[in-house]
PDB file of C-alpha atoms and ligand atoms in Angstrom:
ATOM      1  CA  UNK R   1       0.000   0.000   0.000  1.00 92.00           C
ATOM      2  CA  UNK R   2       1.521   3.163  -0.934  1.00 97.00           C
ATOM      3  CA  UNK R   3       0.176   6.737  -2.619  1.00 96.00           C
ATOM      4  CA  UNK R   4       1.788   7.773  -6.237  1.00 96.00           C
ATOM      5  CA  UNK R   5       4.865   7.476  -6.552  1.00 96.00           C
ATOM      6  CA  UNK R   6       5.942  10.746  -8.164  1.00 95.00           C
ATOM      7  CA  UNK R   7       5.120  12.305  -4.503  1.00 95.00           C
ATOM      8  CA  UNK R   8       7.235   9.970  -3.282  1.00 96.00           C
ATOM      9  CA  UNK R   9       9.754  11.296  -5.143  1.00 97.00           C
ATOM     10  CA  UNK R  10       9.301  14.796  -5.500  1.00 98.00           C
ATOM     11  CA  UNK R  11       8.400  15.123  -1.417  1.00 98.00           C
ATOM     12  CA  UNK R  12      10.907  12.523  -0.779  1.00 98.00           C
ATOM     13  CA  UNK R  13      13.580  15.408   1.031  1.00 97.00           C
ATOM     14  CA  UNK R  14      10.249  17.240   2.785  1.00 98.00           C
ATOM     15  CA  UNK R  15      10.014  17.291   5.898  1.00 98.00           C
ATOM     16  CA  UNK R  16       6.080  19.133   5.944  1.00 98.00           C
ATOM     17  CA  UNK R  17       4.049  18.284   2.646  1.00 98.00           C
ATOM     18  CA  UNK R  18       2.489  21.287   2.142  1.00 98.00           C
ATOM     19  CA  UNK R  19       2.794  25.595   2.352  1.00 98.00           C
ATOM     20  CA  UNK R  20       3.123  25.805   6.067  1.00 98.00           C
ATOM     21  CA  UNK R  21       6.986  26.536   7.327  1.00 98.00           C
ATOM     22  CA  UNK R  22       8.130  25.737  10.775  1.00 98.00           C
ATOM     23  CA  UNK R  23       7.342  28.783  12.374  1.00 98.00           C
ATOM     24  CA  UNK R  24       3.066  28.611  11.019  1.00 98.00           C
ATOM     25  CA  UNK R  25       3.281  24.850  12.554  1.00 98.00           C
ATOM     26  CA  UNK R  26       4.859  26.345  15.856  1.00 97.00           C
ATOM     27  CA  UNK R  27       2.330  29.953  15.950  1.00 98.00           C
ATOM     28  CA  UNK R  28      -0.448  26.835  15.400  1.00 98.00           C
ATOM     29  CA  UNK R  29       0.332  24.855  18.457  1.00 97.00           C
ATOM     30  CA  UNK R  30       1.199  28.065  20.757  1.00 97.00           C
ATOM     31  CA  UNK R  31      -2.287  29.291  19.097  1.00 98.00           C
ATOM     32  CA  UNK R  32      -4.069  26.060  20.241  1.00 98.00           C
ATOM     33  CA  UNK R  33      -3.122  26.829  24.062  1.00 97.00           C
ATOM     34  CA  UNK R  34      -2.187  22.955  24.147  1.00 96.00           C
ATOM     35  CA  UNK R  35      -1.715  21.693  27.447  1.00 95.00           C
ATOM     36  CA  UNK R  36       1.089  19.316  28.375  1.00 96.00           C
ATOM     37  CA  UNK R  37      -0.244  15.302  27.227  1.00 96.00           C
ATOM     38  CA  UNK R  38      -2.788  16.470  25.452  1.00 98.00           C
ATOM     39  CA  UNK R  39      -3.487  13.030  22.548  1.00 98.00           C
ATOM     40  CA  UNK R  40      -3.557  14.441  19.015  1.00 98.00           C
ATOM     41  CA  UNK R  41      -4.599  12.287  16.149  1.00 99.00           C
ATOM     42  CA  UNK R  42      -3.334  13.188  12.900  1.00 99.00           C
ATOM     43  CA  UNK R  43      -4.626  11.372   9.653  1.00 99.00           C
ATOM     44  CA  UNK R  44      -2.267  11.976   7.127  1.00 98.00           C
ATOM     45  CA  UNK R  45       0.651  12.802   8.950  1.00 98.00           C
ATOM     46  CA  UNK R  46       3.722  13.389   6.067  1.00 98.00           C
ATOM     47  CA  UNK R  47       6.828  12.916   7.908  1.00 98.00           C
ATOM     48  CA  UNK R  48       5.153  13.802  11.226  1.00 98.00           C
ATOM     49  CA  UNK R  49       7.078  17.301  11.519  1.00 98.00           C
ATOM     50  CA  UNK R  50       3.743  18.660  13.566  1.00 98.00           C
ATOM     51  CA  UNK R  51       3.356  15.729  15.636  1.00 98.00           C
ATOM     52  CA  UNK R  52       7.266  15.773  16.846  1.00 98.00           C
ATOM     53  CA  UNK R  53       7.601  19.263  17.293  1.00 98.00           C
ATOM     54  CA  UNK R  54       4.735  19.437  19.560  1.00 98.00           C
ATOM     55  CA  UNK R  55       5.354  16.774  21.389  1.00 98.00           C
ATOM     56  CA  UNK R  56       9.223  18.512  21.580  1.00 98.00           C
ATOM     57  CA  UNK R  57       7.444  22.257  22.697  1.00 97.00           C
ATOM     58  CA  UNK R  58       4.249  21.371  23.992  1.00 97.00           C
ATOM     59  CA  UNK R  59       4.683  18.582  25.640  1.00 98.00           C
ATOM     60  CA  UNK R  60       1.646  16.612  23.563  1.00 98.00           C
ATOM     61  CA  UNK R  61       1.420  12.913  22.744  1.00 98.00           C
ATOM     62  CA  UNK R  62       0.122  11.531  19.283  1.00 97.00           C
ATOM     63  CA  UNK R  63      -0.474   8.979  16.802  1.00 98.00           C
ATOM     64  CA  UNK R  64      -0.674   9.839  13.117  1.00 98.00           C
ATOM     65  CA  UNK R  65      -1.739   7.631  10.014  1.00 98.00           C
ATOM     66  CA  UNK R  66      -0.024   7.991   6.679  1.00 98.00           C
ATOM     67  CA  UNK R  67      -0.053   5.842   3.371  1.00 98.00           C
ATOM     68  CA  UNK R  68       2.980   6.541   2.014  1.00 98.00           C
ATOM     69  CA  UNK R  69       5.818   3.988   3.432  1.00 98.00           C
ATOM     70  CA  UNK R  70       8.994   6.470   2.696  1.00 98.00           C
ATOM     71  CA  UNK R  71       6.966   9.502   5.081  1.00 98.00           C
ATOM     72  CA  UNK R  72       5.929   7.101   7.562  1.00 98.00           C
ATOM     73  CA  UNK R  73       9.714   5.615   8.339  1.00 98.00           C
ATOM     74  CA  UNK R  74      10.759   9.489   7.931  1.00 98.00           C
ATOM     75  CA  UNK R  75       8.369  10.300  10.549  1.00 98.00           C
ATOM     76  CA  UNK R  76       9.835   7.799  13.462  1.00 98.00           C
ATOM     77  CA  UNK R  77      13.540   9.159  12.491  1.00 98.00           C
ATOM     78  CA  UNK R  78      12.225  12.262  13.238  1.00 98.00           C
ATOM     79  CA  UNK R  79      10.831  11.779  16.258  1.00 98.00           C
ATOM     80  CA  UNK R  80      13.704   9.557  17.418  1.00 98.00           C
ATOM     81  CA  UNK R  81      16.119  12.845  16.430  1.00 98.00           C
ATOM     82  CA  UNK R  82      13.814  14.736  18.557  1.00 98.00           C
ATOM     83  CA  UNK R  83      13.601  12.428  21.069  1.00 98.00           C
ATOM     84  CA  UNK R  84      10.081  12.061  21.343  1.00 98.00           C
ATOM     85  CA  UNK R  85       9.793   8.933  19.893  1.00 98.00           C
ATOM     86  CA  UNK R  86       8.042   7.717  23.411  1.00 98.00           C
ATOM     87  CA  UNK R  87       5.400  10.342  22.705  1.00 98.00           C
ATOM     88  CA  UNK R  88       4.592   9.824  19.036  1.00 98.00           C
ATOM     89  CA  UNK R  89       3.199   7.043  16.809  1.00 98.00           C
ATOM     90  CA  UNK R  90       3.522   6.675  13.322  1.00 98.00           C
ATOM     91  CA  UNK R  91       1.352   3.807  11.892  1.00 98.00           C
ATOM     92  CA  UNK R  92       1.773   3.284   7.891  1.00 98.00           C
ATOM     93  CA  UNK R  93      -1.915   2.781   7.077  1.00 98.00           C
ATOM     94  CA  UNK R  94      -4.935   4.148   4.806  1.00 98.00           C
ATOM     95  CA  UNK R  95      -6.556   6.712   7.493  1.00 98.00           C
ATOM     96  CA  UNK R  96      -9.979   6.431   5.399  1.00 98.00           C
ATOM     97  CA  UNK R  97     -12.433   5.389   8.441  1.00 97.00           C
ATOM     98  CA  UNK R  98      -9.379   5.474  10.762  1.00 98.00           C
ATOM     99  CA  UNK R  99     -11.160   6.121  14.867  1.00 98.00           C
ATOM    100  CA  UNK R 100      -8.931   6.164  17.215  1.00 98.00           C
ATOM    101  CA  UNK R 101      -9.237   3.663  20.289  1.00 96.00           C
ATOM    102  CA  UNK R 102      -8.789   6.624  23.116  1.00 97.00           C
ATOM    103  CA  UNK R 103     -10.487   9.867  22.613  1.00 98.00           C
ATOM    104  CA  UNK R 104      -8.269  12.732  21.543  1.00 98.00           C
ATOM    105  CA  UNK R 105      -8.094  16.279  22.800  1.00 98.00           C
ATOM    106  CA  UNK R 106      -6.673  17.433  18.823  1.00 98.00           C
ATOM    107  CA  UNK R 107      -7.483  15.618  15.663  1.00 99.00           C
ATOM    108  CA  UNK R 108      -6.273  16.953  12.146  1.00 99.00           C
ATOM    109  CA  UNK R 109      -5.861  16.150   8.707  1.00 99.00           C
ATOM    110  CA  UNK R 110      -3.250  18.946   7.474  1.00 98.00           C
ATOM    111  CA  UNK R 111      -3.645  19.112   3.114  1.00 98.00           C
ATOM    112  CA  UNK R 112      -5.344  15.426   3.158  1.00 98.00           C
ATOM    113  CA  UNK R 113      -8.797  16.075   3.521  1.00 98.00           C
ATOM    114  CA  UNK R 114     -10.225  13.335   0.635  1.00 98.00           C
ATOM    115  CA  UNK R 115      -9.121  10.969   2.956  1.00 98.00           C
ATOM    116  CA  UNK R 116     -12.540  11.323   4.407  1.00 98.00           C
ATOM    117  CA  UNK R 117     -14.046  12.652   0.991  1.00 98.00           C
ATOM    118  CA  UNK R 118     -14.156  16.211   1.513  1.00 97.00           C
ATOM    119  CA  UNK R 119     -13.775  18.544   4.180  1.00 98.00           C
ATOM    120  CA  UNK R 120     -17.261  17.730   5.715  1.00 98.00           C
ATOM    121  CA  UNK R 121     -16.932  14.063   5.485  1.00 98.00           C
ATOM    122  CA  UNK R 122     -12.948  14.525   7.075  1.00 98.00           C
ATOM    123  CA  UNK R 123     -14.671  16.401   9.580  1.00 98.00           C
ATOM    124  CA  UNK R 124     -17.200  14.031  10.141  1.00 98.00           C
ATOM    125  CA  UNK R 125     -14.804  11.162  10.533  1.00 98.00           C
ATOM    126  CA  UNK R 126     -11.952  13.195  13.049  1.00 98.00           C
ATOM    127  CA  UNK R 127     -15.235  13.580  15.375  1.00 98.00           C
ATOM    128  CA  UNK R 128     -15.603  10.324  16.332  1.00 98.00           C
ATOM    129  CA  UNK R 129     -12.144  10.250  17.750  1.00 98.00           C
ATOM    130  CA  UNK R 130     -12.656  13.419  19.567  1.00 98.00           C
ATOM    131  CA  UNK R 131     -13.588  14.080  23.106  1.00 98.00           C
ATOM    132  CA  UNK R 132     -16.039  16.025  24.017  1.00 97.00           C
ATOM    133  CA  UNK R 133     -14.705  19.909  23.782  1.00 97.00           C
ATOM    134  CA  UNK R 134     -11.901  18.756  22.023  1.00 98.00           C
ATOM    135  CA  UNK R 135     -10.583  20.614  18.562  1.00 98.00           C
ATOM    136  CA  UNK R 136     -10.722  19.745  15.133  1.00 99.00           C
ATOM    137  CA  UNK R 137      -8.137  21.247  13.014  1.00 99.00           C
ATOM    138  CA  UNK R 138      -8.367  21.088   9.209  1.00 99.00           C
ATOM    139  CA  UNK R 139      -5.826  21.967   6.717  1.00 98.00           C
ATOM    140  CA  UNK R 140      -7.457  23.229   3.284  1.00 98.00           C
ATOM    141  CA  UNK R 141      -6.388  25.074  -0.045  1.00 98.00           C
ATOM    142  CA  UNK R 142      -8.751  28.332  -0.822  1.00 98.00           C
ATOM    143  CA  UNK R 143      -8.985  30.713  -3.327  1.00 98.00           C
ATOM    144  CA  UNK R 144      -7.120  34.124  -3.111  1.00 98.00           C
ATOM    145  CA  UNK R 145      -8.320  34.905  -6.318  1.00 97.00           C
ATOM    146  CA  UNK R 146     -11.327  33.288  -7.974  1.00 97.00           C
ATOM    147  CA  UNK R 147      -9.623  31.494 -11.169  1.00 98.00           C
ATOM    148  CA  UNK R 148     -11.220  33.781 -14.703  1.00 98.00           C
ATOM    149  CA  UNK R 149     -11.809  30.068 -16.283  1.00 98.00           C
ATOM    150  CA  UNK R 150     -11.549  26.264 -15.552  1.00 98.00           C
ATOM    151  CA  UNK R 151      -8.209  26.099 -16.856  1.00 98.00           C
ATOM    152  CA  UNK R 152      -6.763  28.386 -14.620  1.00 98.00           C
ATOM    153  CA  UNK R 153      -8.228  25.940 -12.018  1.00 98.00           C
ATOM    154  CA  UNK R 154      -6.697  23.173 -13.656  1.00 98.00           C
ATOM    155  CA  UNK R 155      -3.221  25.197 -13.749  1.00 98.00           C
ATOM    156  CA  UNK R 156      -3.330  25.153  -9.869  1.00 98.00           C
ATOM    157  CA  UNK R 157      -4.130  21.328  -9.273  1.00 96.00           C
ATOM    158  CA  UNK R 158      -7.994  21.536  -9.264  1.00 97.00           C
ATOM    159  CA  UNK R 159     -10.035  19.533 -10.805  1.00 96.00           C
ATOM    160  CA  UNK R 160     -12.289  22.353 -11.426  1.00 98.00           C
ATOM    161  CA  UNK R 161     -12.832  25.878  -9.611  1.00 98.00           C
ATOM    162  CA  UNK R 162     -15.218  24.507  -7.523  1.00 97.00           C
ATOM    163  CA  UNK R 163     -12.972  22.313  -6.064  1.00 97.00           C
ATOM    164  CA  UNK R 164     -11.933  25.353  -3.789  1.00 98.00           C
ATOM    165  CA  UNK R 165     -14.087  28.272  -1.817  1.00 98.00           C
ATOM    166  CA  UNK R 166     -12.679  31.637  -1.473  1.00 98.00           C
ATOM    167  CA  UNK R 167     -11.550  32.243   2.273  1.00 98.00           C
ATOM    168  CA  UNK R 168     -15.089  33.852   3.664  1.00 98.00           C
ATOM    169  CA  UNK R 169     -16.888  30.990   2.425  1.00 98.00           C
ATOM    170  CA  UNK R 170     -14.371  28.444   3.557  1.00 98.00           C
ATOM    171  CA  UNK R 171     -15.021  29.628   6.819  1.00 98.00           C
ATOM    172  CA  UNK R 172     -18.325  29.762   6.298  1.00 98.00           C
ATOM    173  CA  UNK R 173     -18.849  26.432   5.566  1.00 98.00           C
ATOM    174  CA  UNK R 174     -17.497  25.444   9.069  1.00 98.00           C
ATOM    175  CA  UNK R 175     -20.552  27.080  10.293  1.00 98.00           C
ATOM    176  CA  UNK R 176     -23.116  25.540   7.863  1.00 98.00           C
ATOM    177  CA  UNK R 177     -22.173  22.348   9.289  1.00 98.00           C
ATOM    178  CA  UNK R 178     -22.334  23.783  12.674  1.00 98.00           C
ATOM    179  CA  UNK R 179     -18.864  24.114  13.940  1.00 98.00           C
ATOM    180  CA  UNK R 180     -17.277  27.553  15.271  1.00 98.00           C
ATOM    181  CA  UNK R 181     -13.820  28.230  13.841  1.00 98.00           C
ATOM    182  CA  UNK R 182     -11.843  29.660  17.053  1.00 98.00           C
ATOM    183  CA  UNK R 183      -8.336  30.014  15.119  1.00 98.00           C
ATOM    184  CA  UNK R 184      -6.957  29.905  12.387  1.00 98.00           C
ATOM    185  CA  UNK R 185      -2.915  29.754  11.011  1.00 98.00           C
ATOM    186  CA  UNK R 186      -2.778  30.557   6.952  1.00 98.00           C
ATOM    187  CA  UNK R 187       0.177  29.905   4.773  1.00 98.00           C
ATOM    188  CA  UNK R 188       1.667  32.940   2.666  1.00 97.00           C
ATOM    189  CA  UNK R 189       3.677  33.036  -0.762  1.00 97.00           C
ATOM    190  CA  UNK R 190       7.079  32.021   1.337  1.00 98.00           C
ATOM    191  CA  UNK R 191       5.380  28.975   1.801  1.00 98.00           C
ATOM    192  CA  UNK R 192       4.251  28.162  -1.011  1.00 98.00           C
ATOM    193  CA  UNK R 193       7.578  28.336  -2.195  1.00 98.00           C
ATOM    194  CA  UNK R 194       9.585  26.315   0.258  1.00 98.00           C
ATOM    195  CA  UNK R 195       7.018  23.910  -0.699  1.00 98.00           C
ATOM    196  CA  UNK R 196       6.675  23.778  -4.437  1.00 98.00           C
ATOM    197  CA  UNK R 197      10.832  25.186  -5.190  1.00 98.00           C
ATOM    198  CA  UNK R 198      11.734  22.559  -2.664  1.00 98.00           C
ATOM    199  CA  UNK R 199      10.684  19.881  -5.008  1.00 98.00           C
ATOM    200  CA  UNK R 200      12.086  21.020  -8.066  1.00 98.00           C
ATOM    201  CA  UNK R 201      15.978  20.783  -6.478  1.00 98.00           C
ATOM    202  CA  UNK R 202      14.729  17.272  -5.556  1.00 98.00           C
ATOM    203  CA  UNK R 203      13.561  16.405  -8.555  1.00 98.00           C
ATOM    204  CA  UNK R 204      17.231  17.357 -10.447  1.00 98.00           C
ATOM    205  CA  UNK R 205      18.728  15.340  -7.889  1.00 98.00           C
ATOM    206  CA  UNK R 206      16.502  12.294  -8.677  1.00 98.00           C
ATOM    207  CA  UNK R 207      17.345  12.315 -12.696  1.00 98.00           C
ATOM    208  CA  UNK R 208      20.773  12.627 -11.916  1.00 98.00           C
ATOM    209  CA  UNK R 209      20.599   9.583  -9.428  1.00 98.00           C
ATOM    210  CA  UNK R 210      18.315   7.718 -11.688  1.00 98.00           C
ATOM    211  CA  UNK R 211      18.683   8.283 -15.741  1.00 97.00           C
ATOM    212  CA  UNK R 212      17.807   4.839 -16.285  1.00 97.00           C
ATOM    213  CA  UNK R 213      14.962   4.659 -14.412  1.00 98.00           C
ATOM    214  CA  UNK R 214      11.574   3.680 -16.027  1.00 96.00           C
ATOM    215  CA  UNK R 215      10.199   7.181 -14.196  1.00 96.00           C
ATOM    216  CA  UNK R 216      12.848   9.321 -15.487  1.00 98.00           C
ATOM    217  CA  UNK R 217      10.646  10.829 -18.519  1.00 97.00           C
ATOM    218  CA  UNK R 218       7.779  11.518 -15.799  1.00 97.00           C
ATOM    219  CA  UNK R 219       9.768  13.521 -13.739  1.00 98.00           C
ATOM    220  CA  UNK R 220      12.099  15.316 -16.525  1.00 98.00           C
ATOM    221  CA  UNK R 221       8.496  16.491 -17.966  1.00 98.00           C
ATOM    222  CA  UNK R 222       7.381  17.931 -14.559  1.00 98.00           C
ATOM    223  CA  UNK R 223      10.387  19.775 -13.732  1.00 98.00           C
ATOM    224  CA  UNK R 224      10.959  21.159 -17.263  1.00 98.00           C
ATOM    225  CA  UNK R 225       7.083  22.525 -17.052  1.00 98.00           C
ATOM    226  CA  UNK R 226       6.668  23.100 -12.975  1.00 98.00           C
ATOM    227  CA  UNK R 227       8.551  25.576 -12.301  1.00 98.00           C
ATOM    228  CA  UNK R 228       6.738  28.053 -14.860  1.00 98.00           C
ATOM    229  CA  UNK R 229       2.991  26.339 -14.058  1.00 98.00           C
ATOM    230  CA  UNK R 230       3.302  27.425 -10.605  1.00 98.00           C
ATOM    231  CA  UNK R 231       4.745  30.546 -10.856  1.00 98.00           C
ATOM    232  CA  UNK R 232       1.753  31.153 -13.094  1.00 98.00           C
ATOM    233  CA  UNK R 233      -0.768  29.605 -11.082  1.00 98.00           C
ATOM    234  CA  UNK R 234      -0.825  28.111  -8.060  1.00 98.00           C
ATOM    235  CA  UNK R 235       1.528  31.271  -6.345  1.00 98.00           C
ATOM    236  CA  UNK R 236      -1.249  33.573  -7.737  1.00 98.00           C
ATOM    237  CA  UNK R 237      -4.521  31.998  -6.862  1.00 98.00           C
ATOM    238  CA  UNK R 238      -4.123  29.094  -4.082  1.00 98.00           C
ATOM    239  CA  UNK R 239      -4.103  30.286  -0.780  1.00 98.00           C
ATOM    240  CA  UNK R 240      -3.701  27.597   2.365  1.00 98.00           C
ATOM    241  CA  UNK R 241      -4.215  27.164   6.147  1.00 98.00           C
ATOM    242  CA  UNK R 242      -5.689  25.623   8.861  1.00 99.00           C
ATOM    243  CA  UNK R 243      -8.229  26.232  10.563  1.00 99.00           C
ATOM    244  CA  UNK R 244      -9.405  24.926  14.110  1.00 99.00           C
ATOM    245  CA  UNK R 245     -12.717  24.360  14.679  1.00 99.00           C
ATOM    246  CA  UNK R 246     -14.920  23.219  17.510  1.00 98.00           C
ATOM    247  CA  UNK R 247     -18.610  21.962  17.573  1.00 98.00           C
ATOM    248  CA  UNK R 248     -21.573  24.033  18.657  1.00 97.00           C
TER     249      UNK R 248
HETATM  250  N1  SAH Y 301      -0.050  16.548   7.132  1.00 52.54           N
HETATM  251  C1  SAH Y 301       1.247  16.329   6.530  1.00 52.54           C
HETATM  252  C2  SAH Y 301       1.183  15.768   5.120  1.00 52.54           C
HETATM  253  C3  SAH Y 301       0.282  16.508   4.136  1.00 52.54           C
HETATM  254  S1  SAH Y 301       0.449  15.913   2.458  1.00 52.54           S
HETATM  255  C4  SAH Y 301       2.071  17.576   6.582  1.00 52.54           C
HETATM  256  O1  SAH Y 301       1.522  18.618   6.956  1.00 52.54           O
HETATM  257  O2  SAH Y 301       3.255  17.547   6.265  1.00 52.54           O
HETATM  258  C5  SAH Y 301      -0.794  14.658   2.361  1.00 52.54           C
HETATM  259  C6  SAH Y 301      -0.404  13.372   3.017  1.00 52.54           C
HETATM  260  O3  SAH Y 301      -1.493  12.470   2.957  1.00 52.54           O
HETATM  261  C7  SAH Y 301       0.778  12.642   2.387  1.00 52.54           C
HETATM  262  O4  SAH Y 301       1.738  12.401   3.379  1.00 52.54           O
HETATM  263  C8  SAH Y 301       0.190  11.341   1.866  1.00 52.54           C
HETATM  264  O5  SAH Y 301       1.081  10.261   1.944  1.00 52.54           O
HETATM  265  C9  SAH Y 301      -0.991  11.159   2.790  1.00 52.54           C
HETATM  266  N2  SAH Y 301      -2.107  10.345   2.303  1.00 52.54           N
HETATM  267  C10 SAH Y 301      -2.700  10.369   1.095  1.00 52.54           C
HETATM  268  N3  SAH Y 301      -3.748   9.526   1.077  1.00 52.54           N
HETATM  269  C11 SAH Y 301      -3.823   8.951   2.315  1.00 52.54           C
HETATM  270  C12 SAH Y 301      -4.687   8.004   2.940  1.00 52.54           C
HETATM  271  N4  SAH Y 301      -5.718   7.463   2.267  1.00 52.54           N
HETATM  272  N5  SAH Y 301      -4.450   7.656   4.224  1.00 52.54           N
HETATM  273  C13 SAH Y 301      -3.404   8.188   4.905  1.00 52.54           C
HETATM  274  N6  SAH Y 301      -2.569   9.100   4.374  1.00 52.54           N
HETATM  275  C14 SAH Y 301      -2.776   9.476   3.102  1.00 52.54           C
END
């Protein structure tokens, strides 16, 4: 079980999979007020960078779920080099239905939300592993600039402009499905960058490693054409954040 492997190899020297740096991951858990052993659950967890730094700064404990099999072993040498590896999980596993066992005081999916099928279904499914005036965070894409046509959609990754809300009615739609959003950490252009130029150094590295390799056309086309695609695009339009969210 595994997820594409081009992500496997463009992500493959990320350590967080997706336009938050750091810093946004370390204002989010000083944000959250999260008290010492508070259980997070984390459902498509990357290389567990938010999992083992809060466990390093706040103290928390956590399990996360990830498909791919490089992230997941990434994740426990992290948290062994943080030396919080008796604080953090990482199971390799599709989080689709995944409940935890214990009830959590946290659970997120950060930039994986079709694991439940949409941001209402992910929400949905994180409840059922939360306790009761516990926090849902959700980590989303959004419009900054409503694309002029379907292809500019399709420029930034959608499948189609409605993929994506603009911010207001991101937020919005917490509250349709009755849920207050009571922070909220979003992701700027610097971002962005560290995660989309971050791939395209990896990606050089990987022909040079690999010429023979059966991939090697795949990845020659993306870098040759990514570099301009998202300067056009997804830097102009695609905003990102998360956003916590409690019940009413
Ligand atoms: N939350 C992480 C990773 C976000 S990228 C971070 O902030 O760094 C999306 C992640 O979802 C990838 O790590 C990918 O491997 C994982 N993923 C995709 N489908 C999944 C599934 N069905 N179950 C669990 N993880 C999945």
């Amino acid at each position: 079980m595994d997820i594409p492997r081009i992500f496997n190899i463009t992500e493959s020297a990320h350590r967080i999979h997706n336009p938050f740096t750091p810093e946004k991951f370390a204002t989010l858990g000083e944000a959250l007020r999260l008290e010492p052993e508070t259980r997070v659950l984390d459902l498509g967890s990357g290389s567990g960078e938010m999992l083992c730094t809060w466990a390093r700064d706040y103290r928390i404990s956590g399990t996360g779920i990830d498909m791919s099999q490089l992230f997941s072993e990434q994740a426990k040498l992290r948290a062994e080099q943080l030396g919080v590896a008796d604080r953090v999980e990482f199971i390799h596993g599709d989080a689709a239905g995944y409940v935890a066992d214990e009830k959590v005081g946290v659970a997120a999916c950060v930039g994986a939300t079709w694991i439940g099928g949409g941001v209402a279904g992910t929400i949905e499914l994180l409840a059922k592993s939360l306790r009761t005036g516990g926090i849902i965070l959700i980590g989303e894409p959004y419009w900054l600039r409503l694309p002029p046509s379907e292809e500019v959609a399709k420029g930034c990754g959608a499948g189609s402009i409605s993929d994506f809300l603009m911010l207001p009615d991101l937020i919005g739609s917490f509250g349709d499905l009755d849920y207050d959003v009571v922070e909220m950490v979003l992701a700027n252009q610097d971002g962005w960058d560290r995660y989309e130029a971050a791939k395209w150094l990896t990606m050089r590295r990987w022909l040079e490693m690999n010429p023979e390799d059966d991939f090697a056309n795949n990845v020659r086309a993306k870098l040759t054409s990514e570099p301009k695609r998202y300067a056009a695009y997804t830097r102009e339009y695609l905003g990102w954040g998360v956003f916590a969210v409690m019940g009413r």
